[in-house]
Coordinates of N, CA, C and O in Angstrom, one line a residue:
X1 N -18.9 2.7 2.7 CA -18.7 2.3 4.1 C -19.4 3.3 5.0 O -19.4 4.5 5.0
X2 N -19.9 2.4 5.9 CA -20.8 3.4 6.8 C -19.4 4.4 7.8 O -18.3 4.1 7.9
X3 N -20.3 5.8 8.6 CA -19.4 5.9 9.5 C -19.0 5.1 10.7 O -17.8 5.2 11.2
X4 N -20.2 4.1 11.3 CA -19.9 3.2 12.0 C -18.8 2.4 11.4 O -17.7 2.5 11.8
X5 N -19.1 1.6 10.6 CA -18.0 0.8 9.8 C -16.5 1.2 9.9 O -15.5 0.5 10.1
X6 N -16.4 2.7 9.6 CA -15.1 3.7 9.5 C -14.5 3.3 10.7 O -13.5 2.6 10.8
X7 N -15.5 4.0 11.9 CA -14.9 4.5 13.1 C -14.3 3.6 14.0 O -13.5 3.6 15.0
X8 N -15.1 2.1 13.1 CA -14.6 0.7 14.0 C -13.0 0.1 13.5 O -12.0 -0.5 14.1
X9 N -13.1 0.4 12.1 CA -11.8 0.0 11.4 C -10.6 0.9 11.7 O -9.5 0.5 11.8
X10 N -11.1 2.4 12.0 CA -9.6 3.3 12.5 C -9.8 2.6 14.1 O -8.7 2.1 14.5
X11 N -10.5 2.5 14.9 CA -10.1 1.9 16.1 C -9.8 0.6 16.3 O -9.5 0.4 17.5
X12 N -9.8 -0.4 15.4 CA -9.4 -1.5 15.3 C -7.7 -2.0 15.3 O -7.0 -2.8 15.9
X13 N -7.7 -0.8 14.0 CA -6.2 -0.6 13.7 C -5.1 -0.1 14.4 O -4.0 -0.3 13.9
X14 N -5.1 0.5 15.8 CA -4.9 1.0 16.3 C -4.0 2.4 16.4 O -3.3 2.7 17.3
X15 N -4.6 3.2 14.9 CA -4.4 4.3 15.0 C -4.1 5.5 16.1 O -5.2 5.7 16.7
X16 N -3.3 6.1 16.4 CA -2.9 6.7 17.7 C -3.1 8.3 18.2 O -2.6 9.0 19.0
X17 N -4.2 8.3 16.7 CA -4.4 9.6 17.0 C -6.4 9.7 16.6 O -7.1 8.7 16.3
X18 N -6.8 11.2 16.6 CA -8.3 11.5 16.2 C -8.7 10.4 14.6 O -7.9 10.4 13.7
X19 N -9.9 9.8 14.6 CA -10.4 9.6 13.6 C -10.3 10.4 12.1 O -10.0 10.1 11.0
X20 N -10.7 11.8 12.8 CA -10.7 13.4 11.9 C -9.8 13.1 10.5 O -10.1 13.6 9.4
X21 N -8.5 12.2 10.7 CA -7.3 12.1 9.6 C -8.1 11.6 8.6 O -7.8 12.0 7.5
X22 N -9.1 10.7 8.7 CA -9.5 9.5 7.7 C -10.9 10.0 7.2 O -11.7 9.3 6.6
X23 N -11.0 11.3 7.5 CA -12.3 11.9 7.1 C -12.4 12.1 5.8 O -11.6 12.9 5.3
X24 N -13.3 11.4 5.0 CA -13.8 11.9 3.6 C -12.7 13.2 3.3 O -12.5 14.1 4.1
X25 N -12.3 13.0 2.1 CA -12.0 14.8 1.7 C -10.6 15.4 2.4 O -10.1 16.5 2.1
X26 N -9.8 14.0 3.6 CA -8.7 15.0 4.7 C -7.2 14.5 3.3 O -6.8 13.6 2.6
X27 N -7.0 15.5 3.6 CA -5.3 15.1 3.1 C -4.9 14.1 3.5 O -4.7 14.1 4.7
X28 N -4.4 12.7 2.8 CA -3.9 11.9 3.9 C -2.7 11.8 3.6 O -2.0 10.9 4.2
X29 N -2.2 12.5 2.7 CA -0.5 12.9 2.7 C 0.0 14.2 3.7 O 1.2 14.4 3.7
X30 N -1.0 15.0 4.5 CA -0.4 15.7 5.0 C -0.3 15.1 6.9 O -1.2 14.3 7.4
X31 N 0.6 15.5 7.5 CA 1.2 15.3 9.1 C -0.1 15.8 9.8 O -0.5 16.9 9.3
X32 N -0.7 15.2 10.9 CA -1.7 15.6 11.5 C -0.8 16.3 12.5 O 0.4 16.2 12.5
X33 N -1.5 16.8 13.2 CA -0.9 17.8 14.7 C 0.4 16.7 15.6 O 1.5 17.0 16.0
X34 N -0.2 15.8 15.7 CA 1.0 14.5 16.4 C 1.9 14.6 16.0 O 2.9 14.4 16.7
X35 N 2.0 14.9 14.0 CA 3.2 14.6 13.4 C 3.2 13.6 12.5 O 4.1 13.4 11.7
X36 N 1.7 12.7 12.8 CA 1.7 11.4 11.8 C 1.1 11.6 10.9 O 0.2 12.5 11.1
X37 N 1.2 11.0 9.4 CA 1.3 11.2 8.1 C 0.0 10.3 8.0 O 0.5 9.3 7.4
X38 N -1.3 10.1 8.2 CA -2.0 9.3 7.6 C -1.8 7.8 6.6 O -1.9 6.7 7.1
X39 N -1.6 8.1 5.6 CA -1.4 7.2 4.5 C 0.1 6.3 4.8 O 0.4 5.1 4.8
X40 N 0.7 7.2 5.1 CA 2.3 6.9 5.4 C 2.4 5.6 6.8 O 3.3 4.7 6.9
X41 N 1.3 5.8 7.6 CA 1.3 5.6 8.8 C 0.9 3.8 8.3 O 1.5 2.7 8.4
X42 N -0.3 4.2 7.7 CA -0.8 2.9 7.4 C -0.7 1.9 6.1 O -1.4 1.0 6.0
X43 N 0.1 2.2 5.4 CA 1.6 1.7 4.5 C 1.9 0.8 5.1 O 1.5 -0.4 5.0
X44 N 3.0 1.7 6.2 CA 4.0 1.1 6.9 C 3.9 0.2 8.5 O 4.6 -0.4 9.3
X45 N 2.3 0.5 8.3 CA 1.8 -0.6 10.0 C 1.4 -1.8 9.2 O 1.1 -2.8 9.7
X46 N 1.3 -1.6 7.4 CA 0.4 -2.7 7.1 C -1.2 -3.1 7.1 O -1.8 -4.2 7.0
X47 N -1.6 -1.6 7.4 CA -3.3 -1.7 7.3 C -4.0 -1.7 6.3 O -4.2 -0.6 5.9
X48 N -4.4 -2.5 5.6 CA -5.1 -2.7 4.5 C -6.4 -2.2 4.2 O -6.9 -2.0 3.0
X49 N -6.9 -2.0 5.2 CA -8.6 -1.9 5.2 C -8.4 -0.3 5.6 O -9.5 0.3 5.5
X50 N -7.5 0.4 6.0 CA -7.1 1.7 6.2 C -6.7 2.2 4.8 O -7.5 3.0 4.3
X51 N -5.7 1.7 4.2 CA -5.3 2.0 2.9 C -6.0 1.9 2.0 O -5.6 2.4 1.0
X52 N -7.1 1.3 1.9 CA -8.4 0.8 0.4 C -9.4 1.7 0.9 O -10.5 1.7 0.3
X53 N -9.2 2.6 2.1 CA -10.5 3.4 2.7 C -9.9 5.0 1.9 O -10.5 5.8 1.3
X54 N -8.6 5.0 2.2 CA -8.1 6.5 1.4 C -8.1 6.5 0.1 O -8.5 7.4 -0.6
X55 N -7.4 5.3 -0.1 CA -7.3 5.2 -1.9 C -8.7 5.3 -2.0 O -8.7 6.4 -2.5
X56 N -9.9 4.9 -2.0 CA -11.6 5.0 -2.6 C -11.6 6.9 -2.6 O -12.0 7.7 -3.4
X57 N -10.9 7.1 -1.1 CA -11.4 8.7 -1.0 C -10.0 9.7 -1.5 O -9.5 10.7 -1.0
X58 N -9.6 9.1 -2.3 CA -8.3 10.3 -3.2 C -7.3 9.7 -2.4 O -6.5 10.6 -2.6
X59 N -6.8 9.0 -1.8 CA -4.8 8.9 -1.4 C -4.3 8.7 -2.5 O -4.8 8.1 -3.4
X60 N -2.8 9.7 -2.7 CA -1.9 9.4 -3.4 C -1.2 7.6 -3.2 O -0.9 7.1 -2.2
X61 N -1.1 7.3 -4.1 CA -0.6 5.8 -3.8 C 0.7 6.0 -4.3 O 1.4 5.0 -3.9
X62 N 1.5 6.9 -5.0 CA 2.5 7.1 -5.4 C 3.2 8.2 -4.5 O 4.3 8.6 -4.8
X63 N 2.6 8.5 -3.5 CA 3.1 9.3 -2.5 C 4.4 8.7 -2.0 O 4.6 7.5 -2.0
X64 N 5.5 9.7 -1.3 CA 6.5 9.6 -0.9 C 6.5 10.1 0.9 O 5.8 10.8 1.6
X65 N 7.7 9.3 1.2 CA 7.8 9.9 2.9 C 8.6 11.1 2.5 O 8.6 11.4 1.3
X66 N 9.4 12.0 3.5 CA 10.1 13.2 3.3 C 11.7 12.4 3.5 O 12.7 13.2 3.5
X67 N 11.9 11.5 3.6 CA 13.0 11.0 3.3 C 13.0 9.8 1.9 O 14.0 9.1 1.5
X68 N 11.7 9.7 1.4 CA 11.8 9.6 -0.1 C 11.5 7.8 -0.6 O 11.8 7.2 -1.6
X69 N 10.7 7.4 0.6 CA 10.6 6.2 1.0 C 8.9 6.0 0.1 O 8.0 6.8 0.4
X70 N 8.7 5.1 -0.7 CA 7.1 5.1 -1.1 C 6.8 4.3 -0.4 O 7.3 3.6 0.5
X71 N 5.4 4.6 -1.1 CA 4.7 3.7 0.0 C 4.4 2.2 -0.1 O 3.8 1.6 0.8
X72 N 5.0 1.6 -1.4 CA 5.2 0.9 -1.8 C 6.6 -0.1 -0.9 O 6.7 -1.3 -0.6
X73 N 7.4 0.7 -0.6 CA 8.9 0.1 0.3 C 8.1 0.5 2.0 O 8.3 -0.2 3.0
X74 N 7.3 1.3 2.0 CA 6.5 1.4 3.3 C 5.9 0.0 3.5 O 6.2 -0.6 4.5
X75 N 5.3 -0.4 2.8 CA 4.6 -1.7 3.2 C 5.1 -3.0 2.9 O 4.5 -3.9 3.5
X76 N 6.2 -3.1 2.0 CA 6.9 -4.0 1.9 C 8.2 -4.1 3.2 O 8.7 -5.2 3.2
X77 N 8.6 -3.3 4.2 CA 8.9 -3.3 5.4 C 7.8 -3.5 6.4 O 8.1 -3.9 7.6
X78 N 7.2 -3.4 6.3 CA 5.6 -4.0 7.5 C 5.3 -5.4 7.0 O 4.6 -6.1 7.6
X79 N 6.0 -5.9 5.5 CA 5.7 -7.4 5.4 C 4.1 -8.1 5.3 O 3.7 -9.2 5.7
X80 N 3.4 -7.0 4.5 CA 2.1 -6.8 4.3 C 1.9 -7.5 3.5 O 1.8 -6.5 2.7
X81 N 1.5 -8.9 2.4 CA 1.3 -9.0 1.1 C 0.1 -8.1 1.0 O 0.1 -6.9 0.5
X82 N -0.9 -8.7 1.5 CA -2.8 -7.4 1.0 C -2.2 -6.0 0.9 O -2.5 -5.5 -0.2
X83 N -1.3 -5.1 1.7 CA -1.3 -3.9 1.2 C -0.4 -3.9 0.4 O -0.4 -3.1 -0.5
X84 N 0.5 -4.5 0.4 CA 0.9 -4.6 -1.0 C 1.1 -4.5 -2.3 O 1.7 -3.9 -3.2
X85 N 0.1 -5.7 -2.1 CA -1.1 -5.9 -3.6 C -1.8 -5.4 -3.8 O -2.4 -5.6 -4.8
X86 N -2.3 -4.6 -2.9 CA -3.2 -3.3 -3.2 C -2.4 -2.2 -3.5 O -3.1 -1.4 -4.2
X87 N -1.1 -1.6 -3.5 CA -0.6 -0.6 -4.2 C -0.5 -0.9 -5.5 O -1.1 -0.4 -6.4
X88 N 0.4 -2.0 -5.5 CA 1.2 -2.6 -6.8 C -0.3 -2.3 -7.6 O -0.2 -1.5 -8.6
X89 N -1.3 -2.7 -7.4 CA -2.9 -3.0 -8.2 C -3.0 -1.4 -8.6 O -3.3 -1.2 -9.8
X90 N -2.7 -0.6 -7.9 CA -3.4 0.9 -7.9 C -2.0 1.5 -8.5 O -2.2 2.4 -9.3
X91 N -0.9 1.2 -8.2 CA 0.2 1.8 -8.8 C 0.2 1.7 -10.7 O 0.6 2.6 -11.5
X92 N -0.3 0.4 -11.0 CA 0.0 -0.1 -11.9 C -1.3 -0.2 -13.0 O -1.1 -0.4 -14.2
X93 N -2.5 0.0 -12.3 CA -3.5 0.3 -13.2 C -3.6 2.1 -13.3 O -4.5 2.6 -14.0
X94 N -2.7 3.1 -12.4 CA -3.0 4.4 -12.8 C -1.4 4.7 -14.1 O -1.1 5.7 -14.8
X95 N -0.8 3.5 -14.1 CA 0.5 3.8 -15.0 C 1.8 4.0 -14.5 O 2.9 4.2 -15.1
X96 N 1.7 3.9 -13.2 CA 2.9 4.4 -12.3 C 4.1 4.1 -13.0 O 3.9 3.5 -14.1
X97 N 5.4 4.4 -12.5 CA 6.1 3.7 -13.1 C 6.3 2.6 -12.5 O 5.6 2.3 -11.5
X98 N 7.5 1.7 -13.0 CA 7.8 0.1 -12.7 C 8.9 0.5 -11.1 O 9.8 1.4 -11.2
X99 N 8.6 -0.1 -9.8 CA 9.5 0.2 -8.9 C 11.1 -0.4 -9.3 O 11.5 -1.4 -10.0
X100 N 12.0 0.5 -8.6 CA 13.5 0.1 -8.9 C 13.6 -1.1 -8.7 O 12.8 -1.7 -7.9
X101 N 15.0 -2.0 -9.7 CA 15.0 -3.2 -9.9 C 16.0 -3.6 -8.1 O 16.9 -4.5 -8.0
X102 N 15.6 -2.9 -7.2 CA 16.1 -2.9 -5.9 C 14.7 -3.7 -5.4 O 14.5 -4.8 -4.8
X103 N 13.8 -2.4 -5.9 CA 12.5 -2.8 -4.6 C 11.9 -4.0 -5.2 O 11.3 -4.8 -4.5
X104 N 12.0 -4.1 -7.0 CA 11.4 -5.7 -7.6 C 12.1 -7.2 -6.9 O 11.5 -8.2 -6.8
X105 N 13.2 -7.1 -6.6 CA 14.2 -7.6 -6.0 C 13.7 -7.9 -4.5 O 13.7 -9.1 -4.0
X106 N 13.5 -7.0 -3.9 CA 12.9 -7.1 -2.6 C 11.7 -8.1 -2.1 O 11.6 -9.0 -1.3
X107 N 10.8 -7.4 -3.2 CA 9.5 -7.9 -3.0 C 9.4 -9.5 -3.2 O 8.7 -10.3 -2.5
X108 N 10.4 -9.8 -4.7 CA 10.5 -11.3 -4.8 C 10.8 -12.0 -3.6 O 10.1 -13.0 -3.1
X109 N 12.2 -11.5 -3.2 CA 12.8 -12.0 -1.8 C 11.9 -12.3 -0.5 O 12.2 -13.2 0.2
X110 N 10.8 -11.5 -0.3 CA 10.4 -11.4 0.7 C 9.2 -11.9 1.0 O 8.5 -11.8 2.0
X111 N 8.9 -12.8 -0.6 CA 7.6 -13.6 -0.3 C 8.4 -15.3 -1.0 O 7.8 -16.0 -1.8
X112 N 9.4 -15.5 -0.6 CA 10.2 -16.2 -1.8 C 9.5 -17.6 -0.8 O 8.9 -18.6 -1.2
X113 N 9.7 -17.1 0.5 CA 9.4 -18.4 1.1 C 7.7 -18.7 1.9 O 7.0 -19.5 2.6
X114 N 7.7 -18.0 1.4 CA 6.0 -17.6 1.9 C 4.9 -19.2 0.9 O 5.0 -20.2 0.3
X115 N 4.0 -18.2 1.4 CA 2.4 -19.6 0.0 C 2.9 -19.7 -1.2 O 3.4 -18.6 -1.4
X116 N 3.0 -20.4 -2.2 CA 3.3 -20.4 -3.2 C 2.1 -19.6 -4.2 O 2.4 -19.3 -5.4
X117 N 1.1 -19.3 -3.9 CA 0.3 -18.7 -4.7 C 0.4 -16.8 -3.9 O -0.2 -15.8 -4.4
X118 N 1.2 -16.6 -3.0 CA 1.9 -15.4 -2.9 C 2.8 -15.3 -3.2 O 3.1 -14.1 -3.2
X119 N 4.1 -16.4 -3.5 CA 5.0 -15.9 -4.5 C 5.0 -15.8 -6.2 O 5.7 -15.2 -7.0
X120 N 3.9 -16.5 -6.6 CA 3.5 -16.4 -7.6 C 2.6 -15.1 -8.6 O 2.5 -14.8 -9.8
X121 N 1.9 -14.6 -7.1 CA 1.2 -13.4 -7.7 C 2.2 -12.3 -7.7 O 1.8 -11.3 -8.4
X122 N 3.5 -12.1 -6.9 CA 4.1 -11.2 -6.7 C 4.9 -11.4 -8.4 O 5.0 -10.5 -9.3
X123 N 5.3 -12.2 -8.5 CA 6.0 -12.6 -9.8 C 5.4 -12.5 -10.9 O 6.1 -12.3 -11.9
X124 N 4.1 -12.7 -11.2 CA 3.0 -12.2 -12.3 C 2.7 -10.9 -12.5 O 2.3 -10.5 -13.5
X125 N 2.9 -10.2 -11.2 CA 2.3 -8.8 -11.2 C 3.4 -8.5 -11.4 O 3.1 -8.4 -12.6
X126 N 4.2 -8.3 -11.4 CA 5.9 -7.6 -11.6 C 6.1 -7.7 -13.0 O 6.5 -6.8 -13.7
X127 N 5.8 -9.3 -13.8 CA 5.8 -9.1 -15.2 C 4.7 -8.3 -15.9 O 5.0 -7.6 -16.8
X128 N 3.3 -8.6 -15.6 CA 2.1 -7.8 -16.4 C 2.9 -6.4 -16.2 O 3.4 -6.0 -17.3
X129 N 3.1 -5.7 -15.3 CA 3.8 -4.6 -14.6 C 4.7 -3.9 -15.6 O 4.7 -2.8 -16.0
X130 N 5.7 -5.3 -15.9 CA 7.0 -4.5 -17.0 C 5.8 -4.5 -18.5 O 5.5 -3.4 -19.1
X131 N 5.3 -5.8 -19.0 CA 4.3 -5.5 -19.9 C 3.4 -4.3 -20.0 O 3.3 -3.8 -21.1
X132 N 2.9 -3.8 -19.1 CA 1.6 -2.3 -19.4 C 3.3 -1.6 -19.5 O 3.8 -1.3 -20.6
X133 N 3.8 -1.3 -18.4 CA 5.0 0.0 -19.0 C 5.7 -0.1 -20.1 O 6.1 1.0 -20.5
X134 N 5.9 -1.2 -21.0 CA 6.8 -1.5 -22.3 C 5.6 -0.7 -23.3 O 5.9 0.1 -24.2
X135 N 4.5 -1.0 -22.9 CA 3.4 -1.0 -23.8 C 2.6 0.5 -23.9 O 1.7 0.9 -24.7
X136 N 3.4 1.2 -22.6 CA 2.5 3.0 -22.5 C 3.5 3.8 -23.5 O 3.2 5.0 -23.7

């Protein structure tokens, strides 16, 4: 991704602070000067194209808030399927473990009434999911 490309996507998103957070190489688990958490921020706004820009450049995807929230229940409260399914994807091909049978629970519920081929992928990916972990 070009820097043009970058600088249009953090301003698109309406990130509320310097570009600088999303820089090749920045911590995006650490609090910028504002106080906002990078990766955390865009979890939980549901940016997708923000979140597949850190994860390419090192984000923890298994990262936690400081009250112990992943980023996984981050984006499932923004009601994001794409970021989503881009954790669950990245959670689950690095081994993570399987989320609590709270947040599998959740996630079913909260696409129960949505496209049928987004409640369907949520429900495939949760089983392949318990499969690779039965299986490590």
């Amino acid at each position: 991704m070009s820097d043009w490309k970058t600088q249009q996507m953090i301003k698109a998103s309406g990130w509320p602070e310097g570009p600088e957070a999303f820089a090749i190489g920045a911590d995006f688990s650490r609090a910028t000067a504002g106080g906002l958490v990078p990766l955390h921020w865009a979890c939980g706004h549901g940016k997708t194209g923000l979140v597949r820009h850190m994860i390419a450049h090192g984000a923890n995807v298994a990262d936690t808030t400081a009250d112990g929230q992943s980023m996984l229940e981050l984006a499932l409260n923004a009601q994001d399927f794409q970021t989503l399914m881009l954790l669950i994807d990245q959670l689950k091909a690095r081994g993570g473990p399987l989320p609590s049978a709270q947040i599998q629970e959740r996630l079913t519920q909260s696409f129960r009434g949505s496209h049928p081929n987004s409640r369907n992928r949520i429900r495939q990916t949760l089983h392949d999911w318990k499969r690779i972990a039965r299986h490590a």
